[in-house]
Coordinates of C-alpha atoms in Angstrom, one line a residue:
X1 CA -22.8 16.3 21.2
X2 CA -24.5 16.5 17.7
X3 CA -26.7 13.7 16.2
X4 CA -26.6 15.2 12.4
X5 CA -25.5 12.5 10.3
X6 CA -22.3 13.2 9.2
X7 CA -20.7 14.4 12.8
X8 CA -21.4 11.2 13.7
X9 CA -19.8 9.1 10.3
X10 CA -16.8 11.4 10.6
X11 CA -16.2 11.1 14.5
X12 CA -17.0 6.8 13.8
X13 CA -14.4 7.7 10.8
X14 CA -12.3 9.3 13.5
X15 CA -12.5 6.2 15.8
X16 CA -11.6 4.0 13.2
X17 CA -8.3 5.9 12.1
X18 CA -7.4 5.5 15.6
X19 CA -8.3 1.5 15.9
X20 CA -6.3 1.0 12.2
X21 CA -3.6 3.3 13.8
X22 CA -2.7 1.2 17.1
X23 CA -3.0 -2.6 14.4
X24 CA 0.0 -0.5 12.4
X25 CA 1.6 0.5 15.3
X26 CA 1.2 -3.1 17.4
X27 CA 2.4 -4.7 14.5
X28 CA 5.2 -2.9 13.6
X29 CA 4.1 -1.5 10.1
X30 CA 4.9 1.9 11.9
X31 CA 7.4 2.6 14.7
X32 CA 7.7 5.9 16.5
X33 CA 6.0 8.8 14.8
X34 CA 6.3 6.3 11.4
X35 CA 3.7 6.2 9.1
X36 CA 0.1 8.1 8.4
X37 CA -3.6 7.3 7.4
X38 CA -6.2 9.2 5.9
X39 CA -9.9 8.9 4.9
X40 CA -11.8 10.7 2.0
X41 CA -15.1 12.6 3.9
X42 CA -16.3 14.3 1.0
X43 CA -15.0 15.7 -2.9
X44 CA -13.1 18.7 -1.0
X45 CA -12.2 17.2 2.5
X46 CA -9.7 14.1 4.2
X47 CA -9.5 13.1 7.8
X48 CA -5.9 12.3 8.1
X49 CA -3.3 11.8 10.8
X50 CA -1.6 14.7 12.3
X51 CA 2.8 15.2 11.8
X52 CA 4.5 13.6 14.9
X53 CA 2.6 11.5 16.2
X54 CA 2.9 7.9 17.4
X55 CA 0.4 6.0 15.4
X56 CA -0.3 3.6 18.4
X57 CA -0.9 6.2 20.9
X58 CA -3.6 8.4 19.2
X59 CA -6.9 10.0 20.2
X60 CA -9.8 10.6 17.7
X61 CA -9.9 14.5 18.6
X62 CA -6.0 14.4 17.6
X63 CA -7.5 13.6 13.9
X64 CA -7.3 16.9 11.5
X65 CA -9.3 17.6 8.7
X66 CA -7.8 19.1 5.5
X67 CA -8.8 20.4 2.0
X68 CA -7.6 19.0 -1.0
X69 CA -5.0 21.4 -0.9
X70 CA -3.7 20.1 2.5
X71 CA -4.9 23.4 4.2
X72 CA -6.1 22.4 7.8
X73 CA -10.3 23.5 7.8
X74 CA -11.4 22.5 10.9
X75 CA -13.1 21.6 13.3
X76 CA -10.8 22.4 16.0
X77 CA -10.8 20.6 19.0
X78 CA -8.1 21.6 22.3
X79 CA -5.9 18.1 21.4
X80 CA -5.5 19.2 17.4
X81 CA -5.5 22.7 18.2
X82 CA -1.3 23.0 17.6
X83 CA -1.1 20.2 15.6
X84 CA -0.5 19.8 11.6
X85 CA -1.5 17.2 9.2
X86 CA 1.1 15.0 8.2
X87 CA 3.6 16.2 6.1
X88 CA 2.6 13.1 3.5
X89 CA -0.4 15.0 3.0
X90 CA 0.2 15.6 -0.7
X91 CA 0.6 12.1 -1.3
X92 CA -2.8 11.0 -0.2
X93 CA -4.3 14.1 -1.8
X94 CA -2.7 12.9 -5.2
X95 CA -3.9 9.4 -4.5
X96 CA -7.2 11.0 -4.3
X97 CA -7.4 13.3 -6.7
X98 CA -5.8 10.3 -9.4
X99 CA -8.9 7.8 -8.5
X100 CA -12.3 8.7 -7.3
X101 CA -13.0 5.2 -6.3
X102 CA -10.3 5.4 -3.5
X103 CA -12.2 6.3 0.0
X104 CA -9.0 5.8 2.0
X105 CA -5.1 5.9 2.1
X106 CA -2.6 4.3 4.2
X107 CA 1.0 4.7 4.4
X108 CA 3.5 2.6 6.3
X109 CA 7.0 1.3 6.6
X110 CA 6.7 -2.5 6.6
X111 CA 10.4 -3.7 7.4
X112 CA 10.5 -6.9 5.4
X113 CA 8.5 -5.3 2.6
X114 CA 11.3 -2.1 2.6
X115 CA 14.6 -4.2 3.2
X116 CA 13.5 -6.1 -0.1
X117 CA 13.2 -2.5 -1.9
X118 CA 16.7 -1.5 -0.8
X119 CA 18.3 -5.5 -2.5
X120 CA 16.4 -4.6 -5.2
X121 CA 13.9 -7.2 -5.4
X122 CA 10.7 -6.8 -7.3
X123 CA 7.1 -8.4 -5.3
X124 CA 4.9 -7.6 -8.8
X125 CA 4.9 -11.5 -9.3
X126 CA 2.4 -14.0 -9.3
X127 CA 3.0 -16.3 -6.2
X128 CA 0.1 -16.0 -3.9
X129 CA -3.5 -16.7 -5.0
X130 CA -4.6 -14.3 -2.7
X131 CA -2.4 -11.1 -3.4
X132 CA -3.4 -11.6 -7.3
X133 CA -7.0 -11.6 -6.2
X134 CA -7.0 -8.7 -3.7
X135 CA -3.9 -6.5 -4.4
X136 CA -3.0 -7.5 -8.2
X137 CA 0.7 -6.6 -9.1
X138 CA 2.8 -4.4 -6.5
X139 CA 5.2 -2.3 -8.6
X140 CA 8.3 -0.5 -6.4
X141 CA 9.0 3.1 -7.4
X142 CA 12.0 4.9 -7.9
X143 CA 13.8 6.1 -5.1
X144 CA 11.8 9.9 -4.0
X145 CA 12.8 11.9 -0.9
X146 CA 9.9 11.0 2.0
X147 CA 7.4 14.0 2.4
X148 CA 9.1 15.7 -0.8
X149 CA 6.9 16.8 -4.4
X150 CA 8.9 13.7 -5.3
X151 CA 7.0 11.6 -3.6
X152 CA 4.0 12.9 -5.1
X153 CA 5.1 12.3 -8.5
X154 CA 7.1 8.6 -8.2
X155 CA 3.4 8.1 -7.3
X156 CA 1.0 9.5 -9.6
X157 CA 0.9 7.3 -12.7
X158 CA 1.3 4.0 -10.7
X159 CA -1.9 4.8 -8.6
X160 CA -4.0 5.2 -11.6
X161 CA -3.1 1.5 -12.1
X162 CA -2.1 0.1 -8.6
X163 CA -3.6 -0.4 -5.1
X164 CA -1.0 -1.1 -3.5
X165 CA 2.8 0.6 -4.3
X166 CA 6.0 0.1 -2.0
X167 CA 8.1 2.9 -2.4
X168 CA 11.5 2.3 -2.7
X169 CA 13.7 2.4 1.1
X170 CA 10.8 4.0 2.8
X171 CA 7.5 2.1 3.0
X172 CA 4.6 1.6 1.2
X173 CA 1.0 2.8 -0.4
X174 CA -1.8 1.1 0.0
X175 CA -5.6 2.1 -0.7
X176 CA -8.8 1.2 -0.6
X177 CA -12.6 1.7 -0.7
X178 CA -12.7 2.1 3.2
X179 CA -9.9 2.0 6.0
X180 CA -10.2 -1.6 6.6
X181 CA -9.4 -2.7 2.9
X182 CA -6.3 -0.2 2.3
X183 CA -4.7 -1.6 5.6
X184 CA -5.7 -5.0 4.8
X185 CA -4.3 -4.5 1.6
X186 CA -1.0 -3.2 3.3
X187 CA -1.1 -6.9 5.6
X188 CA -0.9 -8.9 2.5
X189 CA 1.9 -7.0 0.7
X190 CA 4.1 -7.5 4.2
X191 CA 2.8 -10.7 4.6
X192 CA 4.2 -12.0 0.8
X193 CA 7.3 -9.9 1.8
X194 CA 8.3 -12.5 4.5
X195 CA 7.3 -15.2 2.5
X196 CA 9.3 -14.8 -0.9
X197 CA 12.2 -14.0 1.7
X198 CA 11.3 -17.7 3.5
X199 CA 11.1 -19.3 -0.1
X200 CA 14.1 -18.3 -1.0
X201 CA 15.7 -19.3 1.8
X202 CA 14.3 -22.5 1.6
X203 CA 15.6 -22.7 -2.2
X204 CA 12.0 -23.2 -3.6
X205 CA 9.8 -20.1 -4.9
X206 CA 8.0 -21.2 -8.2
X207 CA 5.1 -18.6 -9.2
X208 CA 1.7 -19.8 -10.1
X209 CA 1.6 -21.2 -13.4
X210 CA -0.1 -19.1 -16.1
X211 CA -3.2 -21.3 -16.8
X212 CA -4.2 -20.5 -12.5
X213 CA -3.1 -17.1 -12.5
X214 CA -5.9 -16.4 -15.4
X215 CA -8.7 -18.4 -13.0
X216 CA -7.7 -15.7 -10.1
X217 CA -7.9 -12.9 -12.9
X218 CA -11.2 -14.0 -13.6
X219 CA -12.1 -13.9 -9.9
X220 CA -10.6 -10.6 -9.5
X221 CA -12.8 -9.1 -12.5
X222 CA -15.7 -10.5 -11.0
X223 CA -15.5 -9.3 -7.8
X224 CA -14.6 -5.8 -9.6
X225 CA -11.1 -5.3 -8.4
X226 CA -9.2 -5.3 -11.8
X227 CA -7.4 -2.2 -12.5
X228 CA -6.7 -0.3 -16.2
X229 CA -3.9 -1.5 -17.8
X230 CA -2.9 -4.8 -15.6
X231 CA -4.1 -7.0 -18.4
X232 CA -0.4 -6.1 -19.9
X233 CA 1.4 -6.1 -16.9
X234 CA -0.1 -9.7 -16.1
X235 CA 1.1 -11.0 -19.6
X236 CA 4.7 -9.4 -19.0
X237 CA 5.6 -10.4 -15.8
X238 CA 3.6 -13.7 -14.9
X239 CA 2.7 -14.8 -19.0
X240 CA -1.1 -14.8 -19.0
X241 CA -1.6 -13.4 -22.3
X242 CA -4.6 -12.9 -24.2
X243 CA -4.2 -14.0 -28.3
X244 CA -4.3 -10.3 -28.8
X245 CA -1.2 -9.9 -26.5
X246 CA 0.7 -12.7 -27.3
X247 CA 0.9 -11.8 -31.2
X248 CA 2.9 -7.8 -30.3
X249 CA 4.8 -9.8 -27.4
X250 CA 5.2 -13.3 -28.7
X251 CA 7.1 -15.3 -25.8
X252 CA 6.6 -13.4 -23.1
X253 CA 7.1 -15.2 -19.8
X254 CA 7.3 -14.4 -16.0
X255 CA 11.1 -14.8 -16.2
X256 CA 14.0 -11.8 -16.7
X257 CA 17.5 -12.0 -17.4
X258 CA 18.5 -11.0 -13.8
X259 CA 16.3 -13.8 -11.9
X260 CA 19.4 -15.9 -10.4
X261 CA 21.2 -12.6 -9.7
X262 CA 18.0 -11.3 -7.9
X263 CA 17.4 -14.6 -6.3
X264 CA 21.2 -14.7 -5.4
X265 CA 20.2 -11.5 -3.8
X266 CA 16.7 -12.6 -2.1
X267 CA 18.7 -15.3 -0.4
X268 CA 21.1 -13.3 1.9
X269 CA 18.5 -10.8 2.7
X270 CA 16.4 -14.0 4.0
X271 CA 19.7 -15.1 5.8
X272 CA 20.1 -11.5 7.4
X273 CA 16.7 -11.6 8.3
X274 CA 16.3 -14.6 9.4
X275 CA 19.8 -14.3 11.8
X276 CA 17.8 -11.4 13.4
X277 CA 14.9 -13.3 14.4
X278 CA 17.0 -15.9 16.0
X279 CA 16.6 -18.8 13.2
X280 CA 20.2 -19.3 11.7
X281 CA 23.5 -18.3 12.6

């Protein structure tokens, strides 16, 4: 067993995609052969998850290594031997090669977070202090074909701009600096998931008003998590406008033309969902 330095970060790497993989799987972020995870070694290779396999049931020796390319470079080991990297390769590698800063991707199907894609309701808002401090605004994509070039593109602007993305009826995006933050990162976009669906159940779901979403902003910048461009977005959807801002898009507020039809909407998804965990009739 080597003691260089870097066999042992990428087998403790190795270990970890394996400990993040079981939390996904154990919490139903991934079901079956659902969902993959990756982790940047170096400017010209990625650990990632190998096609087909249960998230919850792997071994670190299963893990593949790959070139930016997706091409499969070793080392080989008798459980990855046969295997293949995940055919959402190309989507991490894009989330890579888009943002330096990112040192690890993770993909997932979230089922509160995906069943709000498919009714068509938006989760870039500014309702929990903590998702505006951690994760920003979570844009939804177009609809792509899973494990298609499509894929690749609905993503490649929004990375630039976003940490986490739900892509529309099929899961989400989230990245981060390690393992640990990205799938953190996917916990809190689930977690706000089930709540705007509770809230709207409940009849009440009121976003932060502007004046504490720009104290969280300024906490976000500090601790360095602002991303190019949000500054806008911000203004648009939850009106926290800088002067600047305010004079090209006087009046902008939080609010759209379709918010009763989309909280008409957000209401008998949280019914459905709510009949299926046993809570209403």
């Amino acid at each position: 067993m080597s003691s260089h330095p870097d066999w042992v970060r990428e087998q403790s790497l190795r270990e970890e995609i394996v400990k993040i993989g079981r939390l996904m799987y154990d919490r139903g972020y991934a079901v079956a052969n659902d969902g993959n995870l990756s982790v940047r070694l170096d400017d010209q290779r990625v650990l990632c998850t190998p096609s087909g396999l249960c998230k919850g049931m792997m071994s670190a020796d299963q893990i593949i290594v790959v070139d930016m390319e997706g091409r499969k470079v070793g080392p080989t080991t008798a459980a990855n031997r046969d295997l293949v990297p995940t055919s959402e390769v190309f989507m991490h590698l894009e989330a890579y090669r888009q943002r330096p800063d990112i040192g690890a991707v993770v993909h997932a199907h979230p089922p509160t977070t995906v069943a709000l894609s498919i009714a068509g309701v938006s989760l870039a808002d500014c309702m929990l202090p903590e998702v505006i401090v951690n994760l920003g605004l979570v844009p939804t994509t177009q609809y792509a074909t899973p494990a298609s070039p499509e894929n690749v593109t609905a993503i490649r602007e929004l990375i630039v701009n976003h940490d986490g993305i739900i892509l529309q009826r099929h899961g989400t995006i989230t990245v981060g600096r390690c393992l640990l933050e990205a799938y953190m990162r996917l916990e809190s976009l689930e977690q706000i998931a089930k709540i705007t669906v509770v809230l709207e159940q409940l009849g009440k779901g009121a976003p932060l008003p502007p004046e504490q979403v720009e104290k969280l902003l300024a906490q976000r910048r500090k601790m360095g998590l602002a991303r190019p461009g949000e500054e806008e977005e911000f203004c648009r959807v939850c009106g926290v406008c800088s002067p600047a801002l305010q004079e090209v898009e006087p009046g902008v507020s939080g609010s759209s033309p379709d918010d009763e039809s989309q909280a008409e909407i957000v209401r008998l998804v949280a019914q459905a969902v709510l009949r299926e965990l046993g809570y209403g009739s």
